[in-house]
């Protein structure tokens, strides 16, 4: 259901922004925003790709407004539709819930947004995300192409008629969180201890109460200034989860899982792999994309970018995903950008309006190459 429309113009690009409710949970509406250029009446042969984006924020905070502006502008300049969706967030909900919402957002795009005279080609939907949203993009795509799921199983019934659900044409992962059972996420103190023990106890108590009461969080819009982040309501929740190394606990909904993994983190690779299989219940294994043989050769072609100086999400996460895709012969293009840190790209508004000296630096140059490569690949699928 559309809930509003705004017309905007940026650097000569005219576009509209519409908000839709794509599902409801306990009377809480989960929304997505659709940004599109005005192409008039669209013939089926001229339909264009779309980007379905999941926001950054560790799957704990952020919302559908947390997306890189350069990616929005790159899509609009090509006549593509850009879609940014909310989803349920940790720790009140689990990774199962977040991924379910992401899959439902994809279904909504295919079933509702690409019908009729829409500009969206349902066969050329790119699933994308940054950081925690990169995890959502990979996990959602994996769910859509599970090795034991046929295309017939990925269908929706609408008034008695089955609607086939095309698989994503590509996945764009921007410094994604992926290897969430690695020592980085279960044992390593890579965050400053910003919360005191008293504050940790208070936040844990509030989290436990919210989970018990069935509270649902859809994240929180980021403050405009970085220095104001610490005053936001989701900030202590995020810091608690990172500071206590309990990410896997809240992702899976299994208390103590991170600690069990951490206690055996010093063994060799094969023993570590076997230990994870013994420790993580089968019901939670699908939450960890590169573990437990979850991925298959049907995974969409992957386009991935990560800065080598990232101190928040290690580049090793992305490299592990690339290696796993390589083992399965999934097509991959990757960009490892020297020295760049987490969220390096958020300062870029538009990479293609004009090219100045700053735009020749590692970040903008690498992202422009990524855009052109992705564009060529997706357009070849027309």
Coordinates of C-alpha atoms in Angstrom, one line a residue:
X1 CA 0.0 0.0 0.0
X2 CA 1.4 3.4 -1.0
X3 CA 1.5 5.9 1.8
X4 CA 2.9 9.1 0.3
X5 CA 4.8 10.5 -2.6
X6 CA 7.5 13.1 -2.7
X7 CA 9.1 14.6 -5.8
X8 CA 12.7 15.5 -5.7
X9 CA 15.5 16.7 -7.9
X10 CA 19.3 16.2 -7.3
X11 CA 22.0 17.1 -9.8
X12 CA 19.5 17.3 -12.6
X13 CA 17.9 13.9 -11.7
X14 CA 14.2 14.1 -11.1
X15 CA 12.8 11.3 -9.0
X16 CA 9.9 10.4 -6.8
X17 CA 10.0 8.7 -3.4
X18 CA 7.0 6.6 -2.3
X19 CA 6.5 4.7 1.0
X20 CA 4.8 1.3 1.2
X21 CA 3.8 -1.0 4.0
X22 CA 5.0 -4.5 2.8
X23 CA 4.0 -6.4 6.0
X24 CA 2.6 -6.1 9.5
X25 CA 3.8 -7.8 12.7
X26 CA 1.7 -7.4 15.8
X27 CA 0.0 -4.3 14.2
X28 CA 3.5 -2.8 13.6
X29 CA 3.9 -1.7 10.0
X30 CA 7.2 -2.6 8.3
X31 CA 7.9 -0.1 5.5
X32 CA 10.0 0.3 2.4
X33 CA 10.8 3.4 0.3
X34 CA 10.8 3.3 -3.5
X35 CA 12.9 5.9 -5.4
X36 CA 12.2 6.0 -9.1
X37 CA 12.7 8.3 -12.1
X38 CA 9.7 9.2 -14.1
X39 CA 9.8 7.1 -17.2
X40 CA 6.1 7.5 -18.0
X41 CA 4.3 4.4 -19.2
X42 CA 6.8 1.5 -19.3
X43 CA 6.5 -1.2 -21.9
X44 CA 7.6 -4.7 -20.6
X45 CA 10.6 -4.8 -23.0
X46 CA 11.9 -1.5 -21.5
X47 CA 11.7 -2.4 -17.9
X48 CA 14.9 -1.7 -15.9
X49 CA 16.8 -3.3 -13.0
X50 CA 16.1 -2.5 -9.4
X51 CA 18.2 -2.4 -6.3
X52 CA 16.7 -3.7 -3.0
X53 CA 18.9 -2.3 -0.2
X54 CA 19.1 -3.3 3.4
X55 CA 20.5 -0.7 5.8
X56 CA 23.7 -0.7 7.8
X57 CA 23.7 -0.7 11.7
X58 CA 24.8 -4.2 12.7
X59 CA 21.1 -5.4 12.2
X60 CA 20.6 -3.6 15.6
X61 CA 20.1 0.0 14.7
X62 CA 19.6 2.2 11.6
X63 CA 16.6 2.2 9.4
X64 CA 15.6 2.4 5.7
X65 CA 17.1 5.9 5.5
X66 CA 20.6 4.5 6.2
X67 CA 21.8 3.9 2.7
X68 CA 24.8 5.3 0.7
X69 CA 23.6 8.2 -1.4
X70 CA 26.1 7.4 -4.2
X71 CA 24.3 4.1 -4.8
X72 CA 20.9 5.8 -4.9
X73 CA 22.2 8.3 -7.5
X74 CA 24.0 5.6 -9.5
X75 CA 20.7 3.6 -9.8
X76 CA 18.6 6.7 -10.7
X77 CA 21.0 7.9 -13.3
X78 CA 20.5 4.5 -15.1
X79 CA 16.8 4.6 -14.8
X80 CA 16.8 1.9 -12.2
X81 CA 14.5 1.8 -9.2
X82 CA 16.1 2.0 -5.7
X83 CA 14.3 0.4 -2.8
X84 CA 15.3 0.6 0.8
X85 CA 13.5 -1.5 3.4
X86 CA 13.1 -1.7 7.1
X87 CA 13.2 -5.0 9.0
X88 CA 13.0 -6.3 12.5
X89 CA 16.2 -5.8 14.5
X90 CA 18.3 -7.6 17.1
X91 CA 18.3 -8.2 20.0
X92 CA 14.5 -8.0 20.5
X93 CA 14.0 -10.1 17.4
X94 CA 16.3 -12.8 16.0
X95 CA 18.2 -13.2 12.7
X96 CA 15.4 -15.5 11.6
X97 CA 12.9 -12.6 11.9
X98 CA 15.2 -10.1 10.2
X99 CA 15.8 -12.5 7.2
X100 CA 12.1 -13.3 7.0
X101 CA 11.4 -9.6 6.6
X102 CA 14.1 -9.2 4.0
X103 CA 12.7 -12.2 2.0
X104 CA 9.2 -10.7 2.3
X105 CA 10.4 -7.4 1.1
X106 CA 11.8 -9.1 -2.0
X107 CA 8.5 -10.9 -2.5
X108 CA 6.7 -7.6 -2.3
X109 CA 9.0 -6.0 -4.9
X110 CA 8.4 -9.0 -7.3
X111 CA 4.7 -9.4 -6.7
X112 CA 3.5 -5.9 -6.1
X113 CA 6.0 -3.3 -7.3
X114 CA 7.0 -4.9 -10.6
X115 CA 3.5 -5.6 -11.9
X116 CA 1.6 -3.7 -14.6
X117 CA 3.3 -0.5 -16.0
X118 CA 6.0 -0.5 -13.3
X119 CA 9.5 0.2 -14.4
X120 CA 10.9 -2.7 -12.5
X121 CA 12.1 -5.8 -14.2
X122 CA 11.5 -8.7 -11.7
X123 CA 14.2 -10.8 -13.4
X124 CA 16.9 -8.1 -12.7
X125 CA 16.6 -7.3 -9.0
X126 CA 19.9 -6.7 -7.2
X127 CA 19.9 -7.4 -3.5
X128 CA 22.3 -5.0 -1.7
X129 CA 23.4 -4.0 1.7
X130 CA 26.1 -2.4 3.8
X131 CA 27.7 -3.8 7.0
X132 CA 24.8 -5.5 8.8
X133 CA 22.7 -4.9 5.7
X134 CA 25.4 -6.8 3.8
X135 CA 24.7 -9.7 6.1
X136 CA 21.0 -9.4 5.4
X137 CA 21.6 -9.2 1.6
X138 CA 23.7 -12.3 1.6
X139 CA 21.5 -14.3 4.0
X140 CA 18.3 -13.2 2.2
X141 CA 19.8 -14.2 -1.2
X142 CA 20.9 -17.5 0.2
X143 CA 17.4 -18.2 1.5
X144 CA 16.0 -17.5 -2.0
X145 CA 18.4 -19.9 -3.7
X146 CA 18.7 -22.6 -1.1
X147 CA 20.2 -25.7 -2.6
X148 CA 17.2 -27.8 -1.6
X149 CA 14.6 -25.3 -2.9
X150 CA 13.3 -25.5 -6.4
X151 CA 11.9 -22.4 -8.2
X152 CA 8.4 -23.9 -7.8
X153 CA 8.8 -23.7 -4.0
X154 CA 9.7 -20.0 -4.2
X155 CA 6.3 -19.0 -5.3
X156 CA 3.4 -16.9 -3.9
X157 CA -0.2 -17.8 -4.2
X158 CA -2.4 -14.8 -5.1
X159 CA -6.2 -15.6 -5.4
X160 CA -5.4 -19.1 -6.3
X161 CA -2.8 -18.3 -8.9
X162 CA 0.9 -19.2 -8.3
X163 CA 3.4 -16.4 -9.1
X164 CA 6.9 -17.6 -9.8
X165 CA 9.5 -15.7 -7.9
X166 CA 12.7 -15.0 -9.9
X167 CA 15.9 -15.3 -8.1
X168 CA 18.0 -12.2 -7.6
X169 CA 20.2 -11.3 -10.6
X170 CA 23.2 -10.3 -8.4
X171 CA 24.2 -9.5 -4.8
X172 CA 26.1 -6.3 -3.9
X173 CA 27.7 -6.6 -0.5
X174 CA 29.4 -3.5 0.9
X175 CA 31.8 -4.3 3.8
X176 CA 29.4 -7.0 5.0
X177 CA 29.3 -8.8 8.3
X178 CA 29.5 -12.5 7.3
X179 CA 31.8 -14.8 9.4
X180 CA 29.8 -14.3 12.6
X181 CA 31.1 -17.4 14.4
X182 CA 34.7 -16.3 14.0
X183 CA 36.9 -15.2 16.9
X184 CA 36.4 -11.6 15.9
X185 CA 32.8 -11.7 16.8
X186 CA 32.9 -14.2 19.7
X187 CA 36.2 -13.4 21.6
X188 CA 38.1 -10.3 20.4
X189 CA 37.8 -7.0 22.2
X190 CA 37.8 -4.8 19.1
X191 CA 35.4 -2.2 20.6
X192 CA 36.3 0.4 23.3
X193 CA 34.6 -0.5 26.6
X194 CA 32.2 2.4 26.4
X195 CA 29.7 1.0 28.9
X196 CA 30.5 0.5 32.6
X197 CA 29.6 -2.7 34.3
X198 CA 26.6 -1.0 35.9
X199 CA 25.5 0.2 32.5
X200 CA 26.0 -3.2 31.0
X201 CA 23.8 -4.7 33.7
X202 CA 21.1 -2.1 33.1
X203 CA 21.1 -2.6 29.3
X204 CA 21.0 -6.4 29.7
X205 CA 18.0 -6.1 32.1
X206 CA 16.2 -3.9 29.6
X207 CA 17.0 -6.3 26.7
X208 CA 15.8 -9.3 28.7
X209 CA 12.6 -7.5 29.6
X210 CA 11.9 -6.4 26.0
X211 CA 12.4 -9.9 24.7
X212 CA 10.1 -11.3 27.4
X213 CA 7.4 -8.8 26.5
X214 CA 7.7 -9.5 22.8
X215 CA 8.8 -6.0 22.0
X216 CA 9.7 -5.4 18.3
X217 CA 12.3 -2.8 17.2
X218 CA 12.7 -1.6 13.6
X219 CA 15.9 0.1 14.5
X220 CA 16.4 3.9 14.7
X221 CA 17.2 6.6 12.3
X222 CA 20.8 7.6 12.7
X223 CA 21.7 11.1 14.0
X224 CA 22.9 13.4 11.4
X225 CA 26.2 14.1 13.3
X226 CA 28.4 11.2 14.5
X227 CA 29.0 12.9 17.8
X228 CA 25.2 12.6 18.5
X229 CA 25.1 8.9 18.1
X230 CA 25.9 8.2 21.7
X231 CA 22.7 9.9 22.8
X232 CA 20.4 7.7 20.7
X233 CA 18.3 5.0 22.3
X234 CA 19.8 2.1 20.3
X235 CA 23.4 3.1 20.9
X236 CA 23.8 1.4 24.3
X237 CA 22.1 -1.7 23.0
X238 CA 24.6 -1.9 20.1
X239 CA 27.5 -1.3 22.4
X240 CA 26.3 -3.9 24.9
X241 CA 26.0 -6.6 22.2
X242 CA 29.5 -5.8 20.8
X243 CA 31.2 -5.3 24.2
X244 CA 29.9 -8.6 25.6
X245 CA 30.6 -10.7 22.5
X246 CA 27.1 -12.0 22.4
X247 CA 26.2 -11.2 18.8
X248 CA 25.6 -14.9 17.9
X249 CA 23.4 -15.3 21.0
X250 CA 21.0 -12.6 19.8
X251 CA 21.2 -13.5 16.2
X252 CA 20.2 -17.1 16.9
X253 CA 18.1 -16.5 20.0
X254 CA 20.3 -19.0 21.9
X255 CA 21.8 -17.7 25.1
X256 CA 25.4 -18.7 25.7
X257 CA 26.1 -19.7 22.1
X258 CA 28.9 -17.2 21.6
X259 CA 30.6 -18.3 24.8
X260 CA 30.5 -22.0 23.8
X261 CA 32.0 -21.1 20.4
X262 CA 34.7 -18.9 22.1
X263 CA 35.8 -21.6 24.5
X264 CA 36.9 -23.7 21.5
X265 CA 38.3 -21.0 19.3
X266 CA 41.9 -22.0 19.6
X267 CA 41.7 -25.3 17.9
X268 CA 42.8 -25.8 14.2
X269 CA 40.5 -25.0 11.3
X270 CA 39.0 -28.5 10.8
X271 CA 38.4 -29.0 14.5
X272 CA 36.9 -25.6 14.7
X273 CA 34.6 -26.4 11.8
X274 CA 33.5 -29.7 13.4
X275 CA 33.0 -28.0 16.8
X276 CA 30.7 -25.4 15.2
X277 CA 28.6 -28.2 13.7
X278 CA 28.3 -29.8 17.1
X279 CA 27.6 -26.6 19.0
X280 CA 25.2 -24.7 16.8
X281 CA 21.7 -26.3 16.7
X282 CA 20.5 -27.2 13.2
X283 CA 17.6 -24.8 13.7
X284 CA 20.1 -21.9 13.8
X285 CA 22.7 -23.0 11.3
X286 CA 21.0 -21.3 8.3
X287 CA 21.8 -17.9 10.0
X288 CA 25.5 -18.3 9.2
X289 CA 25.9 -18.0 5.5
X290 CA 29.4 -19.4 4.9
X291 CA 29.1 -22.2 7.5
X292 CA 27.4 -25.6 7.5
X293 CA 27.4 -26.0 3.7
X294 CA 24.6 -23.4 3.5
X295 CA 25.8 -21.8 0.3
X296 CA 25.3 -23.5 -3.1
X297 CA 26.5 -22.9 -6.7
X298 CA 23.1 -21.3 -7.3
X299 CA 24.0 -18.2 -5.2
X300 CA 23.8 -15.1 -7.4
X301 CA 26.9 -13.5 -8.8
X302 CA 28.6 -11.5 -6.1
X303 CA 29.9 -8.0 -6.2
X304 CA 31.7 -7.1 -3.0
X305 CA 33.7 -4.1 -1.7
X306 CA 35.6 -3.7 1.5
X307 CA 38.3 -1.3 2.9
X308 CA 41.5 -3.0 4.1
X309 CA 41.6 -0.6 7.1
X310 CA 38.2 -1.5 8.4
X311 CA 38.4 -1.8 12.2
X312 CA 34.7 -2.5 12.8
X313 CA 34.0 -5.3 10.4
X314 CA 37.2 -7.1 9.3
X315 CA 37.9 -7.5 5.7
X316 CA 38.5 -11.2 6.5
X317 CA 34.7 -11.5 6.6
X318 CA 34.4 -10.5 3.0
X319 CA 37.4 -12.6 2.0
X320 CA 35.8 -15.7 3.6
X321 CA 32.7 -15.1 1.6
X322 CA 34.7 -14.7 -1.6
X323 CA 36.6 -17.9 -0.9
X324 CA 33.4 -19.8 -0.3
X325 CA 31.9 -18.5 -3.5
X326 CA 35.1 -19.5 -5.3
X327 CA 34.8 -23.0 -4.0
X328 CA 31.3 -23.2 -5.4
X329 CA 32.3 -21.5 -8.8
X330 CA 29.9 -18.6 -8.0
X331 CA 31.0 -15.6 -10.2
X332 CA 32.6 -13.0 -8.0
X333 CA 34.1 -9.5 -8.5
X334 CA 35.7 -8.0 -5.5
X335 CA 37.3 -4.6 -4.7
X336 CA 39.7 -4.5 -1.7
X337 CA 40.3 -0.7 -1.2
X338 CA 43.7 0.0 0.5
X339 CA 43.5 1.7 3.9
X340 CA 39.8 2.6 3.8
X341 CA 37.8 2.2 7.0
X342 CA 34.2 1.1 7.8
X343 CA 31.6 3.3 6.2
X344 CA 34.2 5.1 4.1
X345 CA 31.7 5.6 1.4
X346 CA 29.0 7.5 3.3
X347 CA 30.7 10.9 2.5
X348 CA 30.1 10.4 -1.2
X349 CA 26.8 11.8 -2.5
X350 CA 27.2 11.3 -6.3
X351 CA 30.2 9.7 -8.0
X352 CA 29.1 10.5 -11.5
X353 CA 27.9 14.1 -11.6
X354 CA 31.5 15.4 -12.2
X355 CA 35.0 14.0 -11.8
X356 CA 37.4 16.1 -9.7
X357 CA 40.7 15.5 -8.1
X358 CA 39.0 14.0 -5.0
X359 CA 37.0 11.6 -7.1
X360 CA 40.2 10.0 -8.4
X361 CA 41.1 8.8 -4.9
X362 CA 40.9 5.1 -4.0
X363 CA 37.3 5.1 -2.6
X364 CA 35.5 7.0 -5.4
X365 CA 37.5 5.4 -8.2
X366 CA 36.9 1.9 -6.8
X367 CA 33.2 2.5 -6.4
X368 CA 32.8 3.9 -9.9
X369 CA 34.5 0.8 -11.3
X370 CA 32.2 -1.4 -9.2
X371 CA 29.1 0.6 -10.6
X372 CA 30.2 0.2 -14.2
X373 CA 31.0 -3.5 -13.8
X374 CA 27.7 -4.2 -12.1
X375 CA 25.8 -2.1 -14.7
X376 CA 27.5 -4.0 -17.6
X377 CA 26.7 -7.3 -16.0
X378 CA 23.0 -6.6 -15.2
X379 CA 22.3 -4.9 -18.6
X380 CA 23.7 -7.9 -20.4
X381 CA 20.9 -9.9 -18.7
X382 CA 18.3 -7.9 -20.6

